[in-house]
Coordinates of C-alpha atoms in Angstrom, one line a residue:
Chain A
M1 CA 151.6 136.8 72.7
T2 CA 150.1 133.5 74.1
T3 CA 147.1 135.3 75.5
D4 CA 146.5 137.0 72.0
A5 CA 146.7 133.7 70.4
A6 CA 144.2 132.2 72.8
L7 CA 141.9 135.1 72.3
N8 CA 142.0 134.7 68.5
A9 CA 141.4 131.0 68.8
D10 CA 138.4 131.7 71.0
V11 CA 137.0 134.3 68.6
I12 CA 137.5 131.9 65.7
G13 CA 135.9 129.2 67.6
K14 CA 132.7 131.3 68.6
R15 CA 132.6 132.4 64.9
N16 CA 132.8 128.8 63.6
E17 CA 130.0 127.7 66.0
H18 CA 127.7 130.6 64.8
L19 CA 128.5 129.3 61.2
Y20 CA 127.9 125.8 62.3
F21 CA 124.5 126.5 63.6
A22 CA 123.5 129.0 60.9
L23 CA 124.2 126.2 58.1
R24 CA 122.1 123.8 60.1
N25 CA 119.2 126.3 60.7
P26 CA 116.5 125.7 57.9
K27 CA 115.2 129.0 58.3
V28 CA 118.5 130.7 57.6
V29 CA 119.3 128.3 54.8
I30 CA 116.0 128.5 53.1
G31 CA 115.9 132.4 53.5
L32 CA 119.5 133.0 52.3
S33 CA 119.1 130.8 49.2
I34 CA 116.1 132.6 48.0
V35 CA 117.8 135.9 48.7
L36 CA 121.2 135.0 47.0
G37 CA 119.3 133.1 44.3
L38 CA 117.4 136.2 43.0
L39 CA 120.5 138.1 43.5
L40 CA 122.4 136.0 41.2
L41 CA 119.6 136.1 38.6
G42 CA 119.5 139.9 38.9
L43 CA 123.5 140.0 38.7
I44 CA 124.1 137.3 35.9
G45 CA 120.7 137.4 34.2
P46 CA 121.1 140.9 32.2
L47 CA 124.6 139.5 30.9
F48 CA 123.0 136.6 29.1
L49 CA 120.0 138.6 28.1
S50 CA 121.0 140.4 24.9
S51 CA 118.0 142.6 24.4
S52 CA 117.5 145.8 26.6
P53 CA 114.5 145.9 28.9
T54 CA 112.8 148.8 26.8
A55 CA 113.4 147.2 23.4
Y56 CA 110.2 146.0 21.5
V57 CA 111.2 142.4 20.9
G58 CA 108.3 140.4 20.1
P59 CA 104.5 140.0 19.7
K60 CA 102.4 142.1 21.8
S61 CA 100.5 141.1 25.0
E62 CA 101.7 137.3 24.6
A63 CA 101.3 134.9 27.5
P64 CA 104.4 133.2 28.9
S65 CA 106.0 130.7 26.4
A66 CA 109.3 129.1 25.7
D67 CA 110.4 132.0 23.9
Y68 CA 109.5 134.6 26.5
W69 CA 109.3 133.1 29.9
F70 CA 107.4 136.0 31.6
G71 CA 105.5 136.7 28.4
T72 CA 105.5 140.2 26.9
T73 CA 103.9 143.6 27.6
V74 CA 101.2 145.4 25.8
H75 CA 104.0 147.1 23.7
G76 CA 105.9 143.8 23.0
R77 CA 108.7 144.2 25.6
D78 CA 110.0 141.0 27.2
V79 CA 108.7 140.8 30.8
F80 CA 111.5 138.6 31.8
V81 CA 114.4 140.9 30.7
Q82 CA 112.6 143.6 32.6
F83 CA 112.2 141.5 35.6
A84 CA 115.9 140.7 35.6
H85 CA 117.1 144.2 35.3
G86 CA 114.7 145.2 37.9
L87 CA 115.9 142.8 40.3
R88 CA 119.3 144.4 39.9
S89 CA 118.1 148.0 40.7
S90 CA 116.1 146.7 43.6
Y91 CA 119.0 145.0 45.2
L92 CA 121.1 148.1 44.6
V93 CA 118.6 150.3 46.3
G94 CA 118.5 147.9 49.2
F95 CA 122.3 147.8 49.6
L96 CA 122.7 151.6 49.3
G97 CA 119.5 152.6 51.2
G98 CA 119.8 150.0 54.0
G99 CA 123.8 150.7 54.1
I100 CA 123.5 154.5 54.5
A101 CA 120.8 154.3 57.1
F102 CA 122.7 151.6 58.9
V103 CA 125.9 153.9 59.2
I104 CA 123.9 156.9 60.2
G105 CA 121.7 155.0 62.7
L106 CA 125.0 153.5 64.2
T107 CA 126.9 156.5 64.4
I108 CA 124.0 158.5 65.9
G109 CA 123.1 155.7 68.3
F110 CA 126.6 155.2 69.6
T111 CA 127.4 158.8 70.0
A112 CA 124.2 159.4 71.9
G113 CA 124.5 156.3 74.0
Y114 CA 128.1 156.7 74.7
R115 CA 128.4 160.3 75.4
G116 CA 125.1 160.9 77.2
G117 CA 124.4 164.5 78.5
L118 CA 123.6 167.3 76.2
T119 CA 124.7 165.4 73.0
D120 CA 122.2 162.6 73.9
E121 CA 119.6 165.1 74.4
F122 CA 120.0 166.6 71.0
L123 CA 120.6 163.6 69.2
N124 CA 117.6 161.8 70.8
M125 CA 115.4 164.6 69.9
L126 CA 116.5 164.4 66.3
T127 CA 116.0 160.8 66.5
N128 CA 112.5 161.2 67.6
V129 CA 111.5 163.8 65.1
V130 CA 112.7 161.8 62.1
L131 CA 110.9 158.9 63.6
V132 CA 107.5 160.7 63.8
L133 CA 108.0 162.3 60.3
P134 CA 106.1 160.2 57.5
A135 CA 109.1 159.1 55.7
L136 CA 107.4 158.0 52.5
V137 CA 105.5 161.3 51.8
V138 CA 108.8 163.3 52.6
L139 CA 110.6 161.0 50.1
I140 CA 107.8 161.6 47.7
V141 CA 108.0 165.5 47.8
I142 CA 111.8 165.4 47.6
S143 CA 111.8 163.1 44.4
S144 CA 109.2 165.0 42.7
Y145 CA 111.5 167.9 42.6
M146 CA 114.2 166.0 41.0
E147 CA 114.1 166.1 37.2
V148 CA 116.7 163.0 36.8
R149 CA 116.4 160.3 39.4
G150 CA 118.8 157.5 39.3
V151 CA 118.7 154.3 41.4
V152 CA 121.7 155.5 43.3
T153 CA 120.1 158.8 44.3
Q154 CA 116.9 157.0 45.2
G155 CA 118.9 154.7 47.5
V156 CA 120.6 157.8 49.1
I157 CA 117.6 159.6 50.1
I158 CA 115.9 156.4 51.4
G159 CA 118.8 155.8 53.5
L160 CA 118.8 159.3 54.8
F161 CA 115.1 158.9 56.3
S162 CA 115.1 155.3 57.5
W163 CA 117.8 155.3 60.1
P164 CA 115.8 156.4 63.4
W165 CA 114.6 153.1 64.9
V166 CA 118.2 151.7 64.5
A167 CA 119.7 154.7 66.4
R168 CA 117.0 154.3 68.9
A169 CA 117.7 150.7 69.6
V170 CA 121.7 151.1 69.4
R171 CA 121.4 154.1 71.9
A172 CA 119.6 151.8 74.2
Q173 CA 121.8 148.9 74.1
T174 CA 124.8 151.2 74.5
F175 CA 123.4 152.6 77.6
T176 CA 123.3 149.2 79.3
L177 CA 126.8 148.4 78.1
R178 CA 128.8 151.7 78.8
N179 CA 129.1 151.1 82.6
R180 CA 130.4 147.6 82.4
D181 CA 133.6 146.9 84.1
Y182 CA 135.6 146.2 80.9
V183 CA 134.5 149.4 79.4
D184 CA 135.7 151.4 82.3
L185 CA 139.0 149.5 82.0
A186 CA 139.4 150.3 78.5
R187 CA 138.7 153.9 79.3
L188 CA 141.4 153.7 82.2
T189 CA 144.1 152.5 79.5
G190 CA 143.7 155.9 77.7
K191 CA 142.0 154.8 74.7
R192 CA 139.8 157.3 72.8
S193 CA 136.0 157.0 72.7
P194 CA 135.6 156.0 69.3
Q195 CA 138.2 153.2 69.6
I196 CA 136.3 152.0 72.8
V197 CA 132.9 152.0 71.1
V198 CA 134.4 150.1 68.1
R199 CA 136.5 147.5 70.1
E200 CA 134.6 147.2 73.5
V201 CA 130.9 148.1 72.9
M202 CA 130.1 147.0 69.4
P203 CA 131.1 143.4 69.4
N204 CA 128.7 142.9 72.1
M205 CA 125.8 143.7 70.0
A206 CA 127.2 142.4 66.8
S207 CA 124.3 139.8 66.3
Y208 CA 121.8 142.7 66.8
L209 CA 123.7 144.8 64.4
L210 CA 123.6 142.1 61.7
M211 CA 120.0 141.7 62.1
S212 CA 119.1 145.3 62.0
M213 CA 121.1 145.7 58.8
I214 CA 118.9 142.9 57.4
L215 CA 115.9 144.6 58.2
L216 CA 117.0 147.9 56.8
F217 CA 117.7 146.3 53.6
G218 CA 114.4 144.8 53.1
G219 CA 112.9 147.9 54.4
A220 CA 114.6 150.0 51.7
I221 CA 113.5 147.7 49.0
L222 CA 109.9 148.1 49.9
F223 CA 110.2 151.9 50.3
A224 CA 111.9 152.1 46.7
S225 CA 109.1 150.1 45.1
M226 CA 106.5 152.3 46.7
L227 CA 108.2 155.3 45.3
D228 CA 108.6 153.7 41.9
F229 CA 105.0 152.8 41.8
I230 CA 103.7 156.2 42.5
G231 CA 105.8 157.3 39.4
L232 CA 108.9 158.6 41.0
G233 CA 111.2 155.7 40.1
P234 CA 114.5 155.9 38.4
T235 CA 114.2 157.8 35.0
N236 CA 116.8 156.0 33.3
A237 CA 116.3 152.3 34.7
V238 CA 113.7 149.6 35.0
S239 CA 112.9 148.4 38.5
L240 CA 110.5 145.9 39.9
G241 CA 108.3 149.1 41.1
T242 CA 108.2 150.6 37.8
M243 CA 107.3 147.5 36.3
M244 CA 104.2 147.5 38.4
Q245 CA 103.4 151.1 37.7
Q246 CA 103.6 150.7 33.9
S247 CA 101.3 147.4 34.1
M248 CA 98.8 149.7 36.0
A249 CA 99.3 152.6 33.6
W250 CA 98.5 150.1 30.5
A251 CA 95.5 148.7 32.4
A252 CA 97.2 145.2 32.5
I253 CA 94.6 144.3 35.1
H254 CA 91.7 144.7 32.8
L255 CA 93.4 143.3 29.8
G256 CA 94.3 140.2 31.9
L257 CA 97.9 140.4 31.4
W258 CA 98.7 138.9 34.9
W259 CA 102.2 137.9 33.9
W260 CA 103.3 141.6 33.8
F261 CA 102.3 142.5 37.3
V262 CA 102.4 139.3 39.3
P263 CA 106.2 138.5 38.9
P264 CA 107.6 141.8 40.2
G265 CA 105.6 141.9 43.4
L266 CA 106.1 138.2 43.9
A267 CA 109.9 138.8 43.7
I268 CA 109.6 141.8 46.2
T269 CA 107.6 139.7 48.6
A270 CA 110.1 136.8 48.3
I271 CA 113.1 138.9 48.9
V272 CA 111.5 140.7 51.9
G273 CA 109.8 137.9 53.2
A274 CA 113.1 135.7 52.8
L275 CA 115.1 138.4 54.8
Y276 CA 112.7 138.5 57.7
I277 CA 112.7 134.5 58.0
T278 CA 116.5 134.7 57.7
N279 CA 116.6 137.1 60.7
V280 CA 114.5 134.7 62.7
G281 CA 116.7 131.9 62.0
L282 CA 119.8 134.1 62.9
D283 CA 118.0 135.1 66.2
E284 CA 117.9 131.3 67.1
V285 CA 121.5 131.0 66.0
F286 CA 122.7 133.8 68.2
N287 CA 120.4 133.3 71.0
P288 CA 121.2 129.4 72.2
K289 CA 117.9 129.7 74.3
L290 CA 115.9 129.8 71.1
R291 CA 117.7 126.8 69.5
E292 CA 115.6 123.5 69.2
M293 CA 117.6 120.8 70.7
Chain B
M1 CA 103.0 163.2 83.7
G2 CA 103.6 166.8 83.0
R3 CA 107.1 166.3 81.9
Y4 CA 106.1 163.3 79.7
F5 CA 103.6 165.5 77.8
R6 CA 105.9 168.6 77.7
R7 CA 108.6 166.4 76.2
K8 CA 106.2 164.7 73.6
L9 CA 104.8 168.3 72.7
L10 CA 108.3 169.7 72.3
I11 CA 109.0 166.7 69.9
Y12 CA 105.9 167.1 67.9
G13 CA 106.5 171.0 67.7
V14 CA 109.9 170.4 66.4
T15 CA 108.7 168.0 64.0
F16 CA 106.0 170.4 62.6
F17 CA 108.7 173.0 62.3
I18 CA 111.1 170.7 60.5
A19 CA 108.3 169.7 58.0
V20 CA 107.3 173.3 57.2
T21 CA 111.1 174.0 56.6
I22 CA 111.5 170.9 54.5
N23 CA 108.5 172.2 52.4
F24 CA 110.2 175.7 52.1
A25 CA 113.6 174.5 51.4
I26 CA 113.3 171.8 48.9
P27 CA 111.9 173.7 46.0
R28 CA 114.7 176.4 46.8
L29 CA 117.6 173.7 47.0
M30 CA 116.9 171.5 44.3
P31 CA 118.6 171.8 40.9
G32 CA 116.5 173.2 38.2
D33 CA 113.8 175.9 37.9
P34 CA 110.4 174.7 39.4
V35 CA 108.7 177.8 38.0
A36 CA 109.8 177.0 34.4
R37 CA 108.7 173.4 34.8
M38 CA 105.2 174.4 36.1
L39 CA 105.0 176.7 32.9
N40 CA 106.4 174.0 30.8
R41 CA 103.7 171.7 31.9
H42 CA 100.9 174.2 30.9
S43 CA 102.7 174.8 27.3
V44 CA 101.4 178.1 27.4
S45 CA 102.1 179.3 23.7
N46 CA 100.9 182.7 24.1
S47 CA 104.2 184.7 25.4
E48 CA 102.2 187.2 27.0
S49 CA 100.2 185.0 29.1
A50 CA 103.4 183.1 29.8
A51 CA 104.8 186.2 31.2
A52 CA 102.0 186.8 33.3
L53 CA 101.9 183.3 34.7
R54 CA 105.7 183.5 35.5
T55 CA 105.3 186.7 37.4
Y56 CA 102.2 185.0 39.3
F57 CA 104.4 182.1 40.2
E58 CA 107.6 183.9 41.2
D59 CA 105.2 186.2 43.2
V60 CA 103.6 183.1 45.0
F61 CA 107.2 181.7 45.6
G62 CA 108.3 185.1 46.8
F63 CA 111.6 185.0 45.0
D64 CA 112.2 188.7 44.8
V65 CA 113.0 189.2 48.6
P66 CA 115.7 188.0 50.8
L67 CA 115.6 184.5 51.8
W68 CA 114.9 185.1 55.5
Q69 CA 112.1 187.3 54.2
Q70 CA 110.6 184.5 52.1
Y71 CA 110.8 182.2 55.1
L72 CA 109.0 184.5 57.3
N73 CA 106.5 185.3 54.5
Y74 CA 105.9 181.4 54.2
W75 CA 105.1 181.0 57.9
T76 CA 102.7 183.9 58.0
A77 CA 100.7 182.7 54.9
L78 CA 100.8 179.0 56.4
L79 CA 99.4 180.1 59.8
Q80 CA 96.6 182.1 58.0
G81 CA 95.8 178.7 56.2
D82 CA 97.0 179.9 52.9
L83 CA 98.7 176.8 51.1
G84 CA 98.5 178.5 47.8
V85 CA 96.6 177.8 44.8
S86 CA 96.3 174.3 43.1
V87 CA 97.5 174.4 39.5
F88 CA 95.8 170.9 38.7
A89 CA 92.5 172.0 40.1
F90 CA 92.9 175.6 39.2
P91 CA 91.5 178.0 40.7
S92 CA 90.9 176.2 43.8
P93 CA 92.9 176.9 46.9
V94 CA 95.3 173.9 47.9
S95 CA 93.5 173.6 51.4
S96 CA 89.9 172.9 50.0
V97 CA 91.3 170.6 47.5
V98 CA 92.9 168.5 50.1
L99 CA 90.0 168.8 52.6
D100 CA 87.8 167.3 49.9
A101 CA 89.8 164.2 49.5
L102 CA 90.9 163.9 53.3
P103 CA 87.6 162.2 54.5
Y104 CA 88.1 159.3 52.1
T105 CA 91.7 158.7 53.2
I106 CA 90.8 158.9 56.9
G107 CA 87.6 156.4 56.0
L108 CA 90.1 154.0 54.9
L109 CA 93.0 154.3 57.2
V110 CA 91.2 154.5 60.6
P111 CA 89.2 151.4 60.3
A112 CA 92.1 149.6 58.7
I113 CA 94.6 150.6 61.5
L114 CA 92.3 149.9 64.5
L115 CA 90.8 146.6 63.2
S116 CA 94.1 145.1 62.1
W117 CA 95.7 146.3 65.4
I118 CA 92.8 144.6 67.3
V119 CA 92.5 141.4 65.3
G120 CA 96.4 141.2 65.1
N121 CA 97.0 141.5 68.6
G122 CA 94.4 138.8 69.4
L123 CA 95.9 136.5 66.9
G124 CA 99.1 137.0 68.2
A125 CA 98.2 136.3 71.8
M126 CA 96.3 133.1 70.7
A127 CA 99.6 131.9 68.7
A128 CA 101.5 132.3 71.8
R129 CA 99.5 129.7 73.3
S130 CA 99.3 127.0 70.8
K131 CA 102.1 125.3 68.8
W132 CA 99.9 124.7 66.2
L133 CA 98.6 128.0 65.7
D134 CA 101.9 129.4 66.0
N135 CA 103.5 127.3 63.2
S136 CA 100.7 128.8 60.8
V137 CA 100.6 132.3 62.1
L138 CA 104.2 133.1 62.3
P139 CA 105.1 132.3 58.7
L140 CA 101.9 133.9 57.2
G141 CA 102.6 136.9 59.4
Y142 CA 106.2 137.5 57.9
L143 CA 104.9 136.9 54.4
L144 CA 102.0 139.6 54.9
T145 CA 104.4 142.1 56.3
A146 CA 107.0 141.4 53.2
V147 CA 104.1 142.1 50.9
P148 CA 104.3 145.6 49.0
Y149 CA 101.1 147.3 49.9
M150 CA 100.4 147.9 46.0
W151 CA 101.0 144.6 44.9
L152 CA 98.3 143.2 47.3
A153 CA 96.0 145.9 46.1
I154 CA 96.5 145.0 42.4
L155 CA 95.9 141.3 43.2
L156 CA 92.6 142.2 44.9
V157 CA 91.4 144.5 42.0
W158 CA 92.3 141.7 39.6
S159 CA 90.9 138.8 41.6
G160 CA 87.9 140.6 43.3
G161 CA 87.2 143.2 40.9
V162 CA 88.0 141.8 37.6
L163 CA 87.9 137.9 37.6
L164 CA 84.9 137.3 40.1
D165 CA 83.5 140.8 39.4
W166 CA 82.1 140.9 42.9
F167 CA 83.4 144.4 43.8
P168 CA 84.0 147.6 41.8
A169 CA 87.7 147.7 40.6
A170 CA 88.1 151.5 41.0
R171 CA 86.8 154.9 42.2
G172 CA 85.2 155.9 45.4
Y173 CA 81.5 155.6 44.4
S174 CA 79.7 154.8 41.1
L175 CA 80.1 157.4 38.2
S176 CA 76.3 157.5 38.0
M177 CA 75.9 158.7 41.6
Q178 CA 76.3 162.1 43.2
P179 CA 77.4 162.4 46.7
N180 CA 74.5 162.7 48.9
L181 CA 73.0 161.4 52.1
S182 CA 70.8 158.6 50.9
W183 CA 71.0 155.1 51.8
A184 CA 71.7 154.0 48.1
F185 CA 74.8 156.0 48.2
F186 CA 75.9 154.8 51.3
V187 CA 75.6 151.2 50.2
D188 CA 77.6 152.0 47.0
L189 CA 80.3 153.8 49.0
V190 CA 80.6 150.8 51.2
H191 CA 80.9 148.7 48.3
H192 CA 83.8 150.6 46.8
W193 CA 85.2 151.0 50.2
F194 CA 85.6 147.4 50.9
L195 CA 88.5 146.2 48.6
P196 CA 90.9 149.2 49.6
F197 CA 90.1 148.5 53.2
L198 CA 90.8 144.9 52.9
S199 CA 93.9 145.4 51.3
L200 CA 95.5 147.6 53.8
F201 CA 94.0 145.5 56.9
I202 CA 95.6 142.2 55.5
V203 CA 99.1 143.7 55.1
A204 CA 99.1 145.6 58.5
L205 CA 97.8 142.5 60.5
G206 CA 100.9 140.3 60.1
G207 CA 103.1 142.9 61.8
W208 CA 100.8 143.0 64.9
A209 CA 100.3 139.5 65.2
I210 CA 104.1 138.7 65.1
G211 CA 104.7 141.6 67.5
M212 CA 102.0 140.6 69.9
R213 CA 103.3 136.8 69.7
N214 CA 106.8 137.8 70.6
L215 CA 105.9 140.1 73.5
V216 CA 103.5 137.6 75.1
I217 CA 106.2 134.8 75.0
Y218 CA 108.8 137.3 76.5
E219 CA 106.2 138.2 79.4
L220 CA 105.4 134.6 80.1
E221 CA 109.1 134.0 80.6
S222 CA 109.6 136.9 83.1
D223 CA 110.0 136.6 86.9
Y224 CA 106.5 137.9 87.7
S225 CA 105.1 135.2 85.6
N226 CA 107.1 132.4 87.0
Y227 CA 106.5 133.5 90.4
L228 CA 102.6 133.6 89.9
Q229 CA 102.8 130.2 88.4
A230 CA 104.8 129.0 91.4
L231 CA 102.2 130.5 93.8
G232 CA 99.8 128.2 91.7
A233 CA 97.8 131.0 90.0
P234 CA 95.4 129.5 87.2
R235 CA 97.0 129.6 83.9
R236 CA 94.3 132.1 82.5
L237 CA 95.4 134.6 85.0
V238 CA 99.0 134.5 84.3
R239 CA 98.3 134.9 80.5
R240 CA 96.0 137.9 81.3
Y241 CA 98.7 139.6 83.1
A242 CA 101.2 138.9 80.3
F243 CA 98.7 140.0 77.7
R244 CA 98.2 143.3 79.5
N245 CA 101.9 144.0 79.9
A246 CA 102.5 143.2 76.4
M247 CA 99.9 145.6 75.3
L248 CA 102.1 148.6 76.3
P249 CA 104.8 148.3 73.6
Q250 CA 102.1 147.5 71.0
I251 CA 100.3 151.0 71.8
S252 CA 103.6 152.9 71.2
G253 CA 104.2 150.8 68.1
L254 CA 100.8 151.9 67.0
A255 CA 102.0 155.4 66.7
L256 CA 105.3 154.5 65.2
Q257 CA 103.8 152.2 62.5
L258 CA 101.5 155.0 61.5
G259 CA 103.8 156.6 58.8
V260 CA 104.4 153.3 57.2
V261 CA 100.4 152.7 56.8
V262 CA 99.9 156.1 55.7
G263 CA 102.3 155.5 52.8
G264 CA 100.7 152.2 52.3
A265 CA 97.3 153.7 52.2
L266 CA 98.8 156.3 49.5
V267 CA 99.8 153.6 47.1
T268 CA 96.7 151.5 47.6
E269 CA 94.5 154.5 46.7
V270 CA 96.5 155.0 43.6
V271 CA 95.7 151.3 42.6
F272 CA 92.0 151.5 43.2
A273 CA 91.7 155.2 42.0
Y274 CA 90.2 155.9 45.3
P275 CA 89.5 159.8 45.6
G276 CA 91.6 160.3 48.5
L277 CA 95.1 161.9 49.1
G278 CA 96.8 159.1 47.5
S279 CA 95.0 159.8 44.0
L280 CA 95.6 163.5 44.7
L281 CA 99.0 163.0 45.2
L282 CA 99.4 161.1 42.0
N283 CA 97.7 163.8 40.0
A284 CA 99.8 166.5 41.8
I285 CA 103.1 164.7 40.7
N286 CA 101.8 163.9 37.1
N287 CA 100.8 167.9 36.8
Q288 CA 103.8 169.2 38.6
D289 CA 101.5 170.8 40.9
F290 CA 104.0 171.6 43.7
F291 CA 101.8 173.7 46.0
L292 CA 99.4 170.6 46.3
L293 CA 102.2 168.3 47.0
Q294 CA 103.4 170.3 49.8
G295 CA 99.9 170.9 51.2
I296 CA 99.4 167.2 51.3
L297 CA 102.6 166.7 53.0
L298 CA 101.6 169.1 55.5
F299 CA 98.2 167.8 56.0
I300 CA 99.7 164.3 56.7
V301 CA 102.2 165.5 59.1
I302 CA 99.6 167.1 61.0
G303 CA 97.4 164.1 60.8
V304 CA 100.4 161.7 62.0
L305 CA 101.1 164.2 64.8
L306 CA 97.7 164.4 66.2
F307 CA 97.4 160.7 66.0
N308 CA 100.7 160.3 67.9
F309 CA 99.4 162.6 70.6
L310 CA 96.1 160.4 70.8
A311 CA 98.4 157.3 71.4
D312 CA 100.4 159.2 73.9
V313 CA 97.2 160.0 75.9
A314 CA 96.1 156.4 75.5
F315 CA 99.5 155.2 76.8
V316 CA 99.0 157.4 80.1
L317 CA 95.5 155.9 80.7
V318 CA 96.8 152.5 80.5
D319 CA 100.2 152.7 81.9
P320 CA 100.1 154.1 85.6
R321 CA 104.0 154.4 85.7
T322 CA 103.7 157.3 83.2
R323 CA 101.2 159.2 85.2
L324 CA 103.1 158.9 88.3
G325 CA 106.3 160.2 86.5
L326 CA 108.0 157.0 87.3
E327 CA 110.2 155.3 84.6
G328 CA 108.2 153.3 81.6
G329 CA 106.8 155.8 79.4
Q330 CA 110.0 156.5 77.2
S331 CA 110.0 159.7 75.4

């Protein structure tokens, strides 16, 4: 009882310490506010904007003004409405693709690293193969065969092909942890392997896992935007990538409609860049050696 | 060393096998009828020729024999260099269409990858030495790695091609020219090549610089560096050792990054309407030309595997541990 309580207090204390340093780290604060701010715009924006992203609302090819914050397209569609809806799909793809890749990478990495032996040989081979496979091209071939593409399917197929580096890193880390004394002790108590992995091994790389999740999230957004740009985006929704594709298709560059292609790319750069910067900041939070005193 | 190469070659063999299998399986697994869609695309009104086309396509896909036979037939055709006939560039075979476009993509990719790697590593190593440079290189590097390839390409076309009008905004060479071996054509080619190259170069640069900076800092904190310093070795010597050790992960990273850079090159080519594999890919998608699409995938996979192998050879040359069969060269 008492040891349990003490243990809990210790865990909470440690969490609070990380939170304390995270909230005082300018990189984490700035990065997270950009990511969350744009997420909020994507979530709430479409609720307040009455028109649909494909509706023809106003004058054609108009520069940004008070009425149309980001101007209008050649067809008279409101770029800001498209932008808000596009943010929504980008975040959804990021969560789905990143989440799926994270789960697969973790499962394969832990299994290979903890079980070892033949299982490891096989899983390591699989990881290396998917690692060498040029993911974007495979994704292009798969999506081009789909007649109806949604944001969700896109997220799923991106997740299925972007896990290998996580699996590899998790495997290597598990290797170094699996022969520690406390893991041996847990094994002696008769716990089953999955339980040991979750209770004893995983907490020791929690910070690393959090950071790889962030990188996967950003990577999925970048992947999706490239697919969208090639014309393999969702058929039923607007995304930041399809906005750029449309602007190219209607020669926005030559017509000088910069407000059509600058915001979507800028938003992707801002989201992914902010994620990277958050990552560097979190590294400082988790690794006291890197903290500036 | 033998074990190291055997392992690598096995991985590449399996990768190639899986890529071919994906190519084979996707059209057969996906919902819908690809043949019907290809016919639709051509909107053949004459029912007689539609039927003829249909039998032709079904014959090419080989739907009339059992699945394992289809799979074997697919491999036989592939090994004979037969990738099918392109629908979009009918009646040229896929392999010749792809081979025509390949030099443009390679001409973009190889200089962009190598130069960004060299310059990025140099910048990163310098950044690890000076606080001032570090504070500017690091944020800029992260910004660059976050930029979507096509967006930077669009910005470059817009600024350099349209607003300033210094460079052509599209195509691989001027419309008025025919590809030949003259000096004028070469200049024109380089003029068109520069912006797409720059775009790829800039995006790839940031990642290398950041990676090198982190690695050099890590190496400078390691025991051997401390020991050297304690012995009173000049700082330059310590840095040189750190740099050489930091190169190793960067060389294996070169191979790992390749898939991403190839994807970047494809979308960059689309923006510039550059006549390489990227534009070909776009045409294949727009025309539902599935043979061409799969041919491009296969060529890219082979290219990536070849490049990976070259990186492995380079790794063996620079890291004696792999040569002697010690640990170091991870498989």
